[in-house]
Coordinates of C-alpha atoms in Angstrom, one line a residue:
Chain A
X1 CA 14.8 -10.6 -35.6
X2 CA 14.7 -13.9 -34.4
X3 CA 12.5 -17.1 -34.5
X4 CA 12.2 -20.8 -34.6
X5 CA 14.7 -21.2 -37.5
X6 CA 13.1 -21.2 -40.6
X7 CA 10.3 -18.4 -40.1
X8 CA 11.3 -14.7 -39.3
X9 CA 9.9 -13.0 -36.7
X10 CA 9.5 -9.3 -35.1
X11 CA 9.3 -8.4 -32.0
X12 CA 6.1 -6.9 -31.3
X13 CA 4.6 -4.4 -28.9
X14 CA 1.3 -4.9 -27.1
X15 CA -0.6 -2.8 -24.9
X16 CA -2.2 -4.7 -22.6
X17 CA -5.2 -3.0 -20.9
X18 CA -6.0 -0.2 -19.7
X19 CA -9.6 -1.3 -20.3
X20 CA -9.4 -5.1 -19.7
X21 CA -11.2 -7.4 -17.0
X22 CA -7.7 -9.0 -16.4
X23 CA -5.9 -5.8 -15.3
X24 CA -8.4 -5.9 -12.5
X25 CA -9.4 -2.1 -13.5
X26 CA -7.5 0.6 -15.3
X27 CA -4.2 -0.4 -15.3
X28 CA -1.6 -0.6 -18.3
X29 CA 1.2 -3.1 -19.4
X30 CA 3.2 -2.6 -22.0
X31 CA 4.5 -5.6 -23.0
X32 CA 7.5 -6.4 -25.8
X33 CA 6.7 -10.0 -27.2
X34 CA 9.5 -12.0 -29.2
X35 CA 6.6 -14.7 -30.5
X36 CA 4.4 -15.2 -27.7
X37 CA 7.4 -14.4 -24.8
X38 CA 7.6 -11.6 -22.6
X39 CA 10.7 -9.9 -23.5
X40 CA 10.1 -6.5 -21.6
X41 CA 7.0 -5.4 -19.5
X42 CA 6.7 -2.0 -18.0
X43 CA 3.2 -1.4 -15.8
X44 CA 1.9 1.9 -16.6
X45 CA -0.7 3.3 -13.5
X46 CA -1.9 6.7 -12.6
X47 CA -5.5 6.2 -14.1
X48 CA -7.3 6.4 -11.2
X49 CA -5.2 9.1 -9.4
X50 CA -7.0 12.0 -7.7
X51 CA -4.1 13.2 -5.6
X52 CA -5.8 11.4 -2.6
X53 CA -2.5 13.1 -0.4
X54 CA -3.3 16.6 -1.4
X55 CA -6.6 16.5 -0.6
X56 CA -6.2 14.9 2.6
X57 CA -3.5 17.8 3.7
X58 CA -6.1 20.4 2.4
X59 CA -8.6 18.4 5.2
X60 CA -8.7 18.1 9.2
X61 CA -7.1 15.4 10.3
X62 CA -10.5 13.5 11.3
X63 CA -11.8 15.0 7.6
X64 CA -9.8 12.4 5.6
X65 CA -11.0 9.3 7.6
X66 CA -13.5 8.6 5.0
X67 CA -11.2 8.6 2.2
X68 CA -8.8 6.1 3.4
X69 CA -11.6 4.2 2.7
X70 CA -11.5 4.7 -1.1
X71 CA -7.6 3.5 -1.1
X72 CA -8.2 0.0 -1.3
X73 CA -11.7 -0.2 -1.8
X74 CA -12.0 -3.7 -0.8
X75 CA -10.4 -3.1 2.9
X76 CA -11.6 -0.2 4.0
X77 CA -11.2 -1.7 7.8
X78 CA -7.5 -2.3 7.5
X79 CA -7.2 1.4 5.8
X80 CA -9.2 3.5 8.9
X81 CA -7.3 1.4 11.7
X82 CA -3.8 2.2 9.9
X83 CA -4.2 5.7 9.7
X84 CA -5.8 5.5 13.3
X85 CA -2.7 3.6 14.1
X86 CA -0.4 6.7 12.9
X87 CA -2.4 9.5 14.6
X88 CA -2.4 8.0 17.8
X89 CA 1.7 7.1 17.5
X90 CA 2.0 10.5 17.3
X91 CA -0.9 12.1 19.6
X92 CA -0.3 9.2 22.1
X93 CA -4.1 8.2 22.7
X94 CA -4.7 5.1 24.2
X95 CA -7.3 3.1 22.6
X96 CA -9.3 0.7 25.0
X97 CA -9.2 -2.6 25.2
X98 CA -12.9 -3.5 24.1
X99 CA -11.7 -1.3 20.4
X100 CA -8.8 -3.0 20.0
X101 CA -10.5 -6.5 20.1
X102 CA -13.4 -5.3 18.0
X103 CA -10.4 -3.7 15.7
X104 CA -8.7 -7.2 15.0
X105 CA -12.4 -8.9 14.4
X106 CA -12.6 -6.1 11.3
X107 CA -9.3 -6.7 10.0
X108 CA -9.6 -10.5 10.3
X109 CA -12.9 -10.4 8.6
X110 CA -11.6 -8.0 5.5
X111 CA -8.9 -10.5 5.5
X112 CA -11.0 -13.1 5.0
X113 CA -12.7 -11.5 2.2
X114 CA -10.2 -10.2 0.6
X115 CA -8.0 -13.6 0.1
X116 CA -11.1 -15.3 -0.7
X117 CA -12.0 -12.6 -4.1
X118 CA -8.0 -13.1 -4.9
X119 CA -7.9 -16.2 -5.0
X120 CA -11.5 -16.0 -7.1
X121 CA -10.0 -13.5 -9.5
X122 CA -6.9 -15.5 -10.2
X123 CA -9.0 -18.1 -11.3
X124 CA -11.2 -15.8 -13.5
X125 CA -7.7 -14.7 -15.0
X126 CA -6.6 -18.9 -15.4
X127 CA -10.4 -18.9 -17.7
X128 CA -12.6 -20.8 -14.8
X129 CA -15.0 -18.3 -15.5
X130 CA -17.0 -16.5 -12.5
X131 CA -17.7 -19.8 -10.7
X132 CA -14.7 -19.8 -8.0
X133 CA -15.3 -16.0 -7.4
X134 CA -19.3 -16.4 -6.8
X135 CA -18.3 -18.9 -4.3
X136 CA -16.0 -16.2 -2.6
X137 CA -18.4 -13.5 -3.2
X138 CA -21.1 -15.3 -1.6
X139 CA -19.3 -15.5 1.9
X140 CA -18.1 -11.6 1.4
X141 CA -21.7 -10.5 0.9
X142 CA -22.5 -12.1 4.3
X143 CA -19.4 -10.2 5.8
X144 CA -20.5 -7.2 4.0
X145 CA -23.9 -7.4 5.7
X146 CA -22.1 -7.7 9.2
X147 CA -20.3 -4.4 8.2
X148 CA -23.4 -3.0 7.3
X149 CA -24.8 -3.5 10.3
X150 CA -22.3 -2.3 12.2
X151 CA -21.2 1.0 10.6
X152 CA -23.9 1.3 8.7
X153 CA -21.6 0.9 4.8
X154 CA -21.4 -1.9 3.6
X155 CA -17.7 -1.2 1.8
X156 CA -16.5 2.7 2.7
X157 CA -16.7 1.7 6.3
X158 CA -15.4 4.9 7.8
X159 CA -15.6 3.2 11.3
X160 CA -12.9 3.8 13.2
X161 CA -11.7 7.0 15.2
X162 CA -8.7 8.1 16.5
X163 CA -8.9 6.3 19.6
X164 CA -10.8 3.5 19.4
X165 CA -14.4 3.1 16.8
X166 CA -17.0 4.6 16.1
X167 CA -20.0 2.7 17.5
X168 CA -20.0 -1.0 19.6
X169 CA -21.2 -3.9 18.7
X170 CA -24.1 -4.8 20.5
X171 CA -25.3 -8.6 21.6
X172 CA -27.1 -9.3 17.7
X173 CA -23.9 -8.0 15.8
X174 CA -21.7 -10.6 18.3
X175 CA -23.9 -13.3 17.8
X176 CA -23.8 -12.1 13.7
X177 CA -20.1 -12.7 14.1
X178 CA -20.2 -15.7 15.5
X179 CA -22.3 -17.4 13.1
X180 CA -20.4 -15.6 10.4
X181 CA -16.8 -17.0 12.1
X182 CA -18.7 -20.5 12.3
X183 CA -19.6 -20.9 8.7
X184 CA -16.0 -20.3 7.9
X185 CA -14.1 -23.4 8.3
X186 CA -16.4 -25.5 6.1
X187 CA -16.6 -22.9 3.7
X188 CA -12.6 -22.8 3.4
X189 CA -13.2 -26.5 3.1
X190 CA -15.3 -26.7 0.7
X191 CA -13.1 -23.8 -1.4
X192 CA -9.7 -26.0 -1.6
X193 CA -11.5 -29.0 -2.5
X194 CA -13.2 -27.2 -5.6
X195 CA -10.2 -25.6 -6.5
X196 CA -6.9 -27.5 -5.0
X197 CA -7.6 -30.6 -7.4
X198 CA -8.1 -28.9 -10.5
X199 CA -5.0 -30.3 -12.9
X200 CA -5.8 -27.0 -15.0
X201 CA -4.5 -24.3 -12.2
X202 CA -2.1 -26.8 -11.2
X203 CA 0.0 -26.7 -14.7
X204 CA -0.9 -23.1 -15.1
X205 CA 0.6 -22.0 -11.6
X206 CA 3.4 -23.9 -10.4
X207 CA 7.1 -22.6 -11.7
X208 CA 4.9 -19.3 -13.0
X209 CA 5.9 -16.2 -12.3
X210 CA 9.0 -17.1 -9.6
X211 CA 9.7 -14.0 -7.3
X212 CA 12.9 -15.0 -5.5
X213 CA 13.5 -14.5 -1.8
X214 CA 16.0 -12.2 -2.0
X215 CA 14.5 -10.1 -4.8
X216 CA 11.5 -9.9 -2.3
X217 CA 13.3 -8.8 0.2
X218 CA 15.5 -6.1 -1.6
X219 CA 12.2 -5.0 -4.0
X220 CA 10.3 -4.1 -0.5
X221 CA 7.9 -7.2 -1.3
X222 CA 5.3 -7.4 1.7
X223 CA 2.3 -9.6 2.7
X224 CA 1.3 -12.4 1.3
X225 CA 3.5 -11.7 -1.4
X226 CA 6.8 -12.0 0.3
X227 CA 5.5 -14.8 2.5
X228 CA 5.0 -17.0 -0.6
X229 CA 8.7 -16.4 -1.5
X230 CA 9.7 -17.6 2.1
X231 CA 10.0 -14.1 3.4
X232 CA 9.1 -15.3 6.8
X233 CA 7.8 -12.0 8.0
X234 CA 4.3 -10.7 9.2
X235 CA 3.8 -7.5 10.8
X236 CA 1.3 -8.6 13.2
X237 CA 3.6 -10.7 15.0
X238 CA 6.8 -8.3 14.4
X239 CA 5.1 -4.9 15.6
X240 CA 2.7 -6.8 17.6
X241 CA 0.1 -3.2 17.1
X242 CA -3.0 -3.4 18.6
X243 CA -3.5 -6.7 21.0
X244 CA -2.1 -9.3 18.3
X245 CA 0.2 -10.2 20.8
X246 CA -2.6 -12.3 22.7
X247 CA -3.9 -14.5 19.8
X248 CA -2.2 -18.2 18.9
X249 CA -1.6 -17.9 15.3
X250 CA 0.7 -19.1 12.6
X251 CA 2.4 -17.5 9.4
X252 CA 2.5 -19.5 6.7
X253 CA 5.7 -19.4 4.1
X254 CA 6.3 -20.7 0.9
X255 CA 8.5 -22.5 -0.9
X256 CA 9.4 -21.4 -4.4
X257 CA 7.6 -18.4 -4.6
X258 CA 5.5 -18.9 -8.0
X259 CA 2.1 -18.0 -8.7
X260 CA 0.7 -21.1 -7.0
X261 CA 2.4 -20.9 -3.2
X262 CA 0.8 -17.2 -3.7
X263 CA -2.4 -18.7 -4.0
X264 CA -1.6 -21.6 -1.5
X265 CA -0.5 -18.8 1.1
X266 CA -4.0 -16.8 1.1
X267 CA -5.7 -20.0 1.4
X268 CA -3.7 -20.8 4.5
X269 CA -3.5 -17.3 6.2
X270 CA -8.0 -17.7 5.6
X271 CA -7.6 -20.8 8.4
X272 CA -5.3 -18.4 10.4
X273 CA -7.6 -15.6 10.6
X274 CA -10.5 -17.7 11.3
X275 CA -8.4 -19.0 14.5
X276 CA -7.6 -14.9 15.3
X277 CA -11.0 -14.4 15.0
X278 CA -12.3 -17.4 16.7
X279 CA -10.1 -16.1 20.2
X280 CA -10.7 -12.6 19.6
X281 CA -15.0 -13.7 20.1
X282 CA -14.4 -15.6 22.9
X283 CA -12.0 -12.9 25.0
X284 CA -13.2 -10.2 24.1
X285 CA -14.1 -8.3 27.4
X286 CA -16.6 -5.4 28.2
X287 CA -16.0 -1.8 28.3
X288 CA -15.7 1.6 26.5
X289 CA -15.0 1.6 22.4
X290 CA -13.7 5.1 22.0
X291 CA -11.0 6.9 24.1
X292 CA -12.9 9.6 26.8
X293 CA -10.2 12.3 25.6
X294 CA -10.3 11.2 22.0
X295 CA -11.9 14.7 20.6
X296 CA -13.7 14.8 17.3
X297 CA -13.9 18.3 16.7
X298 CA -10.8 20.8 16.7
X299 CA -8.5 17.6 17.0
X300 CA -4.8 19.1 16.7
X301 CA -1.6 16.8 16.4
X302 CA 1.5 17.5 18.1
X303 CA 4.3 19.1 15.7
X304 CA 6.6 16.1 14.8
X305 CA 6.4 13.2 12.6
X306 CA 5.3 9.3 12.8
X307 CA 5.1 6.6 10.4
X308 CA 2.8 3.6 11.6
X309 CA 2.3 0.4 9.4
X310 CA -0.2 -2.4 9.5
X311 CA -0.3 -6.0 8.1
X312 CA -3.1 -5.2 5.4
X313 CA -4.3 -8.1 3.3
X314 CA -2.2 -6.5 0.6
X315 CA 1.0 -6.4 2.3
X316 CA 2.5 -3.5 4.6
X317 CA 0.2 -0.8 4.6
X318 CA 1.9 2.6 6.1
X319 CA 0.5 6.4 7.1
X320 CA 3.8 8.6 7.7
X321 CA 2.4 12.0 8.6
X322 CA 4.3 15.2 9.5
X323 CA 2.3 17.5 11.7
X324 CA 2.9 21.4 12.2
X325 CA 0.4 21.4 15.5
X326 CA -2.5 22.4 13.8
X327 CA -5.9 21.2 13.0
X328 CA -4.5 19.5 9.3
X329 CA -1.9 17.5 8.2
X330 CA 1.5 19.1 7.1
X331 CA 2.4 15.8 4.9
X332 CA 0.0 12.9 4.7
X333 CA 2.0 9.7 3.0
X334 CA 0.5 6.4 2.1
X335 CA 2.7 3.6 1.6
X336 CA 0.6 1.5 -0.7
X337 CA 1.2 -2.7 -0.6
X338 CA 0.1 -3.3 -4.1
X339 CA 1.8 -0.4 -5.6
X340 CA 5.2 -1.4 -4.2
X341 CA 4.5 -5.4 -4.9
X342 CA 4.2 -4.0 -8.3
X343 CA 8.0 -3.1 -8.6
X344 CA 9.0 -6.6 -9.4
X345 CA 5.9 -7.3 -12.0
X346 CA 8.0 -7.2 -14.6
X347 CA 11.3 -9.6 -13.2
X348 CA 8.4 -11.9 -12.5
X349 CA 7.0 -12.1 -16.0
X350 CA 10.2 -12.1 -18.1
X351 CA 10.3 -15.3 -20.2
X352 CA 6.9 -16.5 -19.6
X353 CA 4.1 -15.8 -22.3
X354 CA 1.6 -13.4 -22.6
X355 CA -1.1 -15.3 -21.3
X356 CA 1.0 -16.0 -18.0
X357 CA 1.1 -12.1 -17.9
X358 CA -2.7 -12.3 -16.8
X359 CA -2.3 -14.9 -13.8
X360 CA 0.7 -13.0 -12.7
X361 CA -0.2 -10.2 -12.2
X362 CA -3.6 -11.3 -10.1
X363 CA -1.3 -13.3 -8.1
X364 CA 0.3 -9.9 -6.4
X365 CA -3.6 -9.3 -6.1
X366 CA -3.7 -5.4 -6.5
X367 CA -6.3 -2.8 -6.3
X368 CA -6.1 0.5 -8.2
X369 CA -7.4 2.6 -6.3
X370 CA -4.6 1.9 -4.0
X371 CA -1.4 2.1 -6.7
X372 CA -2.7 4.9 -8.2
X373 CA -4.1 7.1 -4.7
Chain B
X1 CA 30.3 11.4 8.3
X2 CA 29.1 7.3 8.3
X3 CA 28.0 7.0 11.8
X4 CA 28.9 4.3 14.1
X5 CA 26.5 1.0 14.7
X6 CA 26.2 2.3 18.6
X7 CA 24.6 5.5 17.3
X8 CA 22.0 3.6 15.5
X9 CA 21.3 1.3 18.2
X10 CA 20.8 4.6 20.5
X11 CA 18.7 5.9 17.3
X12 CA 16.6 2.7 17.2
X13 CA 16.0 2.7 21.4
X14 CA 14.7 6.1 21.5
X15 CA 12.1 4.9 19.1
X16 CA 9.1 7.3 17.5
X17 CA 10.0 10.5 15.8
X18 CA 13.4 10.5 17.2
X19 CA 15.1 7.6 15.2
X20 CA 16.0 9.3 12.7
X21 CA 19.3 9.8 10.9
X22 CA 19.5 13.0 9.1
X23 CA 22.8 12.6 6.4
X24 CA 24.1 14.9 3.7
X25 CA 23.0 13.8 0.1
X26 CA 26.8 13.5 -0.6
X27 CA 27.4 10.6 1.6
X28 CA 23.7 9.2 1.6
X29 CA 24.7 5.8 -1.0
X30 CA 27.6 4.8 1.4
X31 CA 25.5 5.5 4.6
X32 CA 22.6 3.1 2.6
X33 CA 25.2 0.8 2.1
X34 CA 26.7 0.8 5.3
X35 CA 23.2 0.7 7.0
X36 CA 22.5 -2.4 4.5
X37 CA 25.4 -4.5 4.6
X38 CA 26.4 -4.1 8.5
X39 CA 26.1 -7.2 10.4
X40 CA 24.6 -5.9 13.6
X41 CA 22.5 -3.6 11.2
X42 CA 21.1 -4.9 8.2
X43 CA 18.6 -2.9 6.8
X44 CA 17.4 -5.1 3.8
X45 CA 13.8 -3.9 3.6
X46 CA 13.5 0.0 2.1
X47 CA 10.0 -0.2 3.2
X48 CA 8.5 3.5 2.6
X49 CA 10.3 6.7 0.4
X50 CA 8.4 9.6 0.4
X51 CA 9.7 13.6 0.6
X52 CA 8.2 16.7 2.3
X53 CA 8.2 20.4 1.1
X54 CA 9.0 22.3 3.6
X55 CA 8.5 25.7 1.8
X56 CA 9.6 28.2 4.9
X57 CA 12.7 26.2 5.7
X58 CA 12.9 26.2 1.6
X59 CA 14.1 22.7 1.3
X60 CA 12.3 19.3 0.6
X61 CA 13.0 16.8 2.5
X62 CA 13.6 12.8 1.4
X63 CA 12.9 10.2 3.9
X64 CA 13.5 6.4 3.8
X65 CA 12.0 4.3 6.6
X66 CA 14.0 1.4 6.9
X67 CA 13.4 -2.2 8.4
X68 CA 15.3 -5.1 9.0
X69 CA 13.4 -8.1 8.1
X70 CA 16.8 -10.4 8.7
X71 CA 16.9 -8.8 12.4
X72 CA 13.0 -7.6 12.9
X73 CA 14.0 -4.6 14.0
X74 CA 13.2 -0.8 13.1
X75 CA 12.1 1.5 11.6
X76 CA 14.9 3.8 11.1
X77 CA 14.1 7.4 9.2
X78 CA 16.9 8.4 6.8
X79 CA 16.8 11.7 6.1
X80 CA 17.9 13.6 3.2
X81 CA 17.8 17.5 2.3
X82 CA 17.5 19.2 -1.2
X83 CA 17.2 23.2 -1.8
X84 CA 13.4 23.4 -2.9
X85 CA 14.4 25.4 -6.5
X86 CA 14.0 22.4 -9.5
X87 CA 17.1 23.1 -10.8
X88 CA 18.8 22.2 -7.7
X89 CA 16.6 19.9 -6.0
X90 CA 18.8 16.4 -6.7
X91 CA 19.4 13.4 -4.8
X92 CA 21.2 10.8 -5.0
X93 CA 18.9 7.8 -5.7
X94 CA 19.1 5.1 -3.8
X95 CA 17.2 2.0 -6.1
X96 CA 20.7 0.5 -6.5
X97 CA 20.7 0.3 -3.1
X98 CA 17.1 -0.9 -2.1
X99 CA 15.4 -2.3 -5.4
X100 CA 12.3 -1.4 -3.8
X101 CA 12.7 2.4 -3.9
X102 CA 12.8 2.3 -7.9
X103 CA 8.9 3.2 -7.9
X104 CA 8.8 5.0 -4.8
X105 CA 11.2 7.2 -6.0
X106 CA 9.6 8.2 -9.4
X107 CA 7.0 9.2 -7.5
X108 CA 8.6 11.8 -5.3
X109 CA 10.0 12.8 -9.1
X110 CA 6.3 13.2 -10.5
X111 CA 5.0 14.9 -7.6
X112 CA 7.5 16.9 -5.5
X113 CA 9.8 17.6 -8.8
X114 CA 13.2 15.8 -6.9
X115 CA 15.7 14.6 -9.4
X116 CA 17.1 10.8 -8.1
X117 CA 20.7 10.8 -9.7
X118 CA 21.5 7.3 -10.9
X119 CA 17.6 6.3 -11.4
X120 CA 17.9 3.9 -13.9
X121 CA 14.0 4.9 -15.3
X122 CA 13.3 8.4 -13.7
X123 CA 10.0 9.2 -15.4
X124 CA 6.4 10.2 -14.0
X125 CA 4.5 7.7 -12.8
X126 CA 1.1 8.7 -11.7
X127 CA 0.5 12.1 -13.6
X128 CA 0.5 12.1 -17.6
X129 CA 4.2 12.2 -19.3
X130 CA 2.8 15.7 -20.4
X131 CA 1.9 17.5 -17.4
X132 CA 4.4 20.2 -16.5
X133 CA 4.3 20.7 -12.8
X134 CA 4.3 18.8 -9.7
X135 CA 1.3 19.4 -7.5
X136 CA 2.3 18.1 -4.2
X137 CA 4.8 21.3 -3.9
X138 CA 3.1 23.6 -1.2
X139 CA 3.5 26.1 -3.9
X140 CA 1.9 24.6 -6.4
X141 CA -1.6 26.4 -8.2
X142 CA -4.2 24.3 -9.0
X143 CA -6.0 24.7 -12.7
X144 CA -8.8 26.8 -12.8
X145 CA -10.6 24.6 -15.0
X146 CA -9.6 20.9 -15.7
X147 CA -11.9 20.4 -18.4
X148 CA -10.3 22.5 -20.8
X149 CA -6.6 23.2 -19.0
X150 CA -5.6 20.5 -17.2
X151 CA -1.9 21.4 -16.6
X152 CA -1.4 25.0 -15.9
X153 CA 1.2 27.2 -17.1
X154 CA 1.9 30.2 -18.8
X155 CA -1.0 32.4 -18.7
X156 CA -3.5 29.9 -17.3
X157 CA -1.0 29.9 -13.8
X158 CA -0.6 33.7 -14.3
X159 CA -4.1 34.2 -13.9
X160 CA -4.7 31.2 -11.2
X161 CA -2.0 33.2 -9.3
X162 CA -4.3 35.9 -9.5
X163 CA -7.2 34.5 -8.6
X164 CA -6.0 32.6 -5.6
X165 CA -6.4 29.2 -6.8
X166 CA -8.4 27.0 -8.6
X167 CA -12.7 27.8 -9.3
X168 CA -14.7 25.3 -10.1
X169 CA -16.6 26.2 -13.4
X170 CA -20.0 25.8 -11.3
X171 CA -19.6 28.3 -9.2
X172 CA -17.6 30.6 -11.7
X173 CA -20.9 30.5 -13.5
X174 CA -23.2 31.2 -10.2
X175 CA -21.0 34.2 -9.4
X176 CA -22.1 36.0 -13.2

């Protein structure tokens, strides 16, 4: 029992999704309340789960190349070219030069669209209604298209191979890109001004949702996520995987970790990829996409285990695999960014009220058919 | 046995599938501590917990890849051993440790059936509260028919036994 003084109050349970256009699909809360204050919040997933790592040990080790596409359904780029990354740890292929350039222009560009809907879906979950995300959704169709007419998907991709990828891109899907990459900078423009101002998000955002550095740290925080809390710590320029070692770019960090560096810190990283992606269009050099001894059928792994991670837009996406030398995986692992930046949902939401529940949690900016594989 | 830091650095050089430190689930807390709290060390990022049946060698294995995001160096496997019967199969768990193994480590519970002594929350976390087995054991039978028996046991996993496996109702149906 407890209250303002003179009216008694309970503390009361609420269930907070799973079918709710804030929980960003089905995903569960269970929230205690004391008024309108979260006293206790415990995220309940497992919805959408299908046992993606059985199925994938039951498969050749090619045969679950599409369905790292259906783990984060928005970045189906950055899931092929991690599990690519893991294979070819442990089969040592070399991937050539041409694949590796076209591989950060992929990743770059899911990046781009993927900060860009986050950032729109936060402000759907402050109440600004569909316009900021039909601004972002506007650019990602035309990156969409560019997939499209690449690999031939518009979002399940399934274009890289162990190796290198699946098919070049020929002079009209370069100069696609470039106008694409072009467009960019005004657009980002254009984005903070219609949403940087707005007094609204402002007082909604800032001191919301504080993640503290070492909590970040110790909770296994990654990506964006971490950055915001000052973690000052991007895989790309740790690792250095793939040719990310040749590109001028910056990692942006935040401050006080709250809801609104989160925000600030996808905004930022957008202009960073745009410069990746700017170099990677002007070096990239001739040549072969797909390793000559890369094989696509009977493709066997040497007995042994790897783990390989990537800097997803999510955070640290991982594959650790354990092979037995034959034609399918002996243990197939994801280590999922937005079901790990879950862990500290509730630490984050304690104290704040229900309806700061919402923006929190699309600040971590999940996807469910990631946390729940 | 908590090994020394120059063992780890020699772990951490030969890089790949070698770096990795196999302990015994008595001493793994004060190797995680001592791998955490080391100066030269400092492993502060628990970045990926997963464990592996290895039904022929009858044990499941528990491995932590660690980082250092204070030194940017790693990763460094940490390796832990349990016999594969349920009874049996414990671990120490280590989310006092790394915070970020709290999750991870509920799902090696739900799907490969390892208890994590000291979890403060052990529960499933991706199959139903209900469901009785844990399917990513090597030995683990699939329903026959998830429409109607979605967990099996008793006679439902006699007869999938039986049958070799899980049939889908559509082809059950074919095959009259």
């Amino acid at each position: 029992m407890s209250g303002t003084g003179f009216i008694e109050t309970q503390t009361l349970e609420v269930s907070l999704g799973p079918q709710h256009p804030s929980t960003h699909g089905v995903f569960r809360m269970d929230v205690v309340l004391e008024g309108e204050t979260v006293v206790k919040l415990k995220p309940v997933m497992g919805y959408l789960h299908r046992n993606h790592e059985k199925l994938a040990e039951n498969m050749t080790w090619l045969g679950s190349m599409p369905y790292t596409d259906r783990l984060d359904y928005f970045c189906s780029m950055t899931n092929n070219w991690a599990y690519a990354l893991a294979v070819e740890k442990m089969t040592g292929l070399k991937v050539p030069e041409r694949a590796e350039y076209i591989r950060v222009i992929m990743a770059e560009l899911t990046r781009l669209l993927n900060h860009a809907c986050a950032i729109g879906f936060l402000f759907s979950d402050c109440g600004a209604w569909f316009t900021p995300i039909l601004y972002a959704l506007r650019e990602r169709e035309r990156i969409l298209d560019f997939f499209e007419t690449v690999s031939g998907a518009r979002m399940m991709c399934n274009y890289m191979r162990f190796g290198g990828v699946r098919v070049d891109l020929d002079d009209a899907a370069m100069a696609m890109a470039r106008d694409l990459v072009a467009r960019w900078p005004a657009f980002l423009d254009e984005f903070e001004k219609l949403l940087l101002g707005n007094e609204v998000f402002l007082a909604r955002t800032q001191g919301v949702g504080i993640l503290p550095r070492e909590l970040a740290i110790n909770a296994s925080i990654s990506g964006p996520m971490a950055r915001a809390s000052g973690v000052e710590y991007d895989i790309r320029k740790v690792d250095k995987y793939g040719v990310y070692d040749r590109f001028d770019f910056r990692v942006p960090v935040g401050e006080r970790g709250d809801v609104f560096d989160r925000f600030m810190i996808r905004l930022l990283e957008m202009r960073e990829s745009v410069k990746i992606l700017q170099q990677a269009l002007r070096d990239i050099p001739p040549g072969p996409v797909l390793a000559p001894e890369a094989k696509l059928r009977n493709f066997k792994v040497p007995a042994g285990d790897g783990y390989a991670r990537i800097e997803a837009p999510k955070g640290e996406l991982g594959f650790y695999l354990v092979s037995d030398g034959g034609t399918k995986p002996y243990r197939y692992h994801v280590r999922p960014p937005s079901f790990i930046n879950l862990t500290v949902l509730e630490d984050m939401c304690l104290g704040h009220k229900v309806a700061d529940v919402v923006i929190i949690l699309g600040s971590v900016d999940i996807v469910l058919g990631e946390v729940d594989r | 046995m908590i090994p020394t830091v120059e063992q780890i650095r020699e772990l951490l050089s030969a890089g790949g599938a070698k770096s990795a430190l196999l302990v015994d689930r008595e001493e793994l807390v004060a190797v995680a501590n001592f791998l955490k709290t080391d100066p030269q060390l400092r492993f502060d990022f628990c970045s990926c917990v997963t464990a592996v049946d290895y039904l022929q060698q009858g044990y499941i294995e528990v491995v932590y890849h660690l980082y250092s995001v204070a030194l940017k160096h790693g990763p460094l496997a940490l390796k832990v051993r349990a016999p594969r019967a349920l009874e049996q199969c414990r671990v120490p768990s280590l989310t006092l440790v790394w915070r970020g193994c709290e999750f991870q480590e509920r799902e090696a519970y739900d799907l490969f059936g390892v208890k994590f002594d000291g979890h403060p929350d052990l529960r499933r976390i991706l199959m139903w509260d209900e469901f009785v087995d844990h399917p990513m054991r090597k030995d683990y039978v699939p329903p026959m028919d998830y429409e109607w028996e979605p967990t099996p046991h008793g006679e439902t996993l006699a007869r999938a036994k039986a049958q070799g496996g899980y049939v889908p109702a559509s082809a059950r149906e074919a095959g009259k």
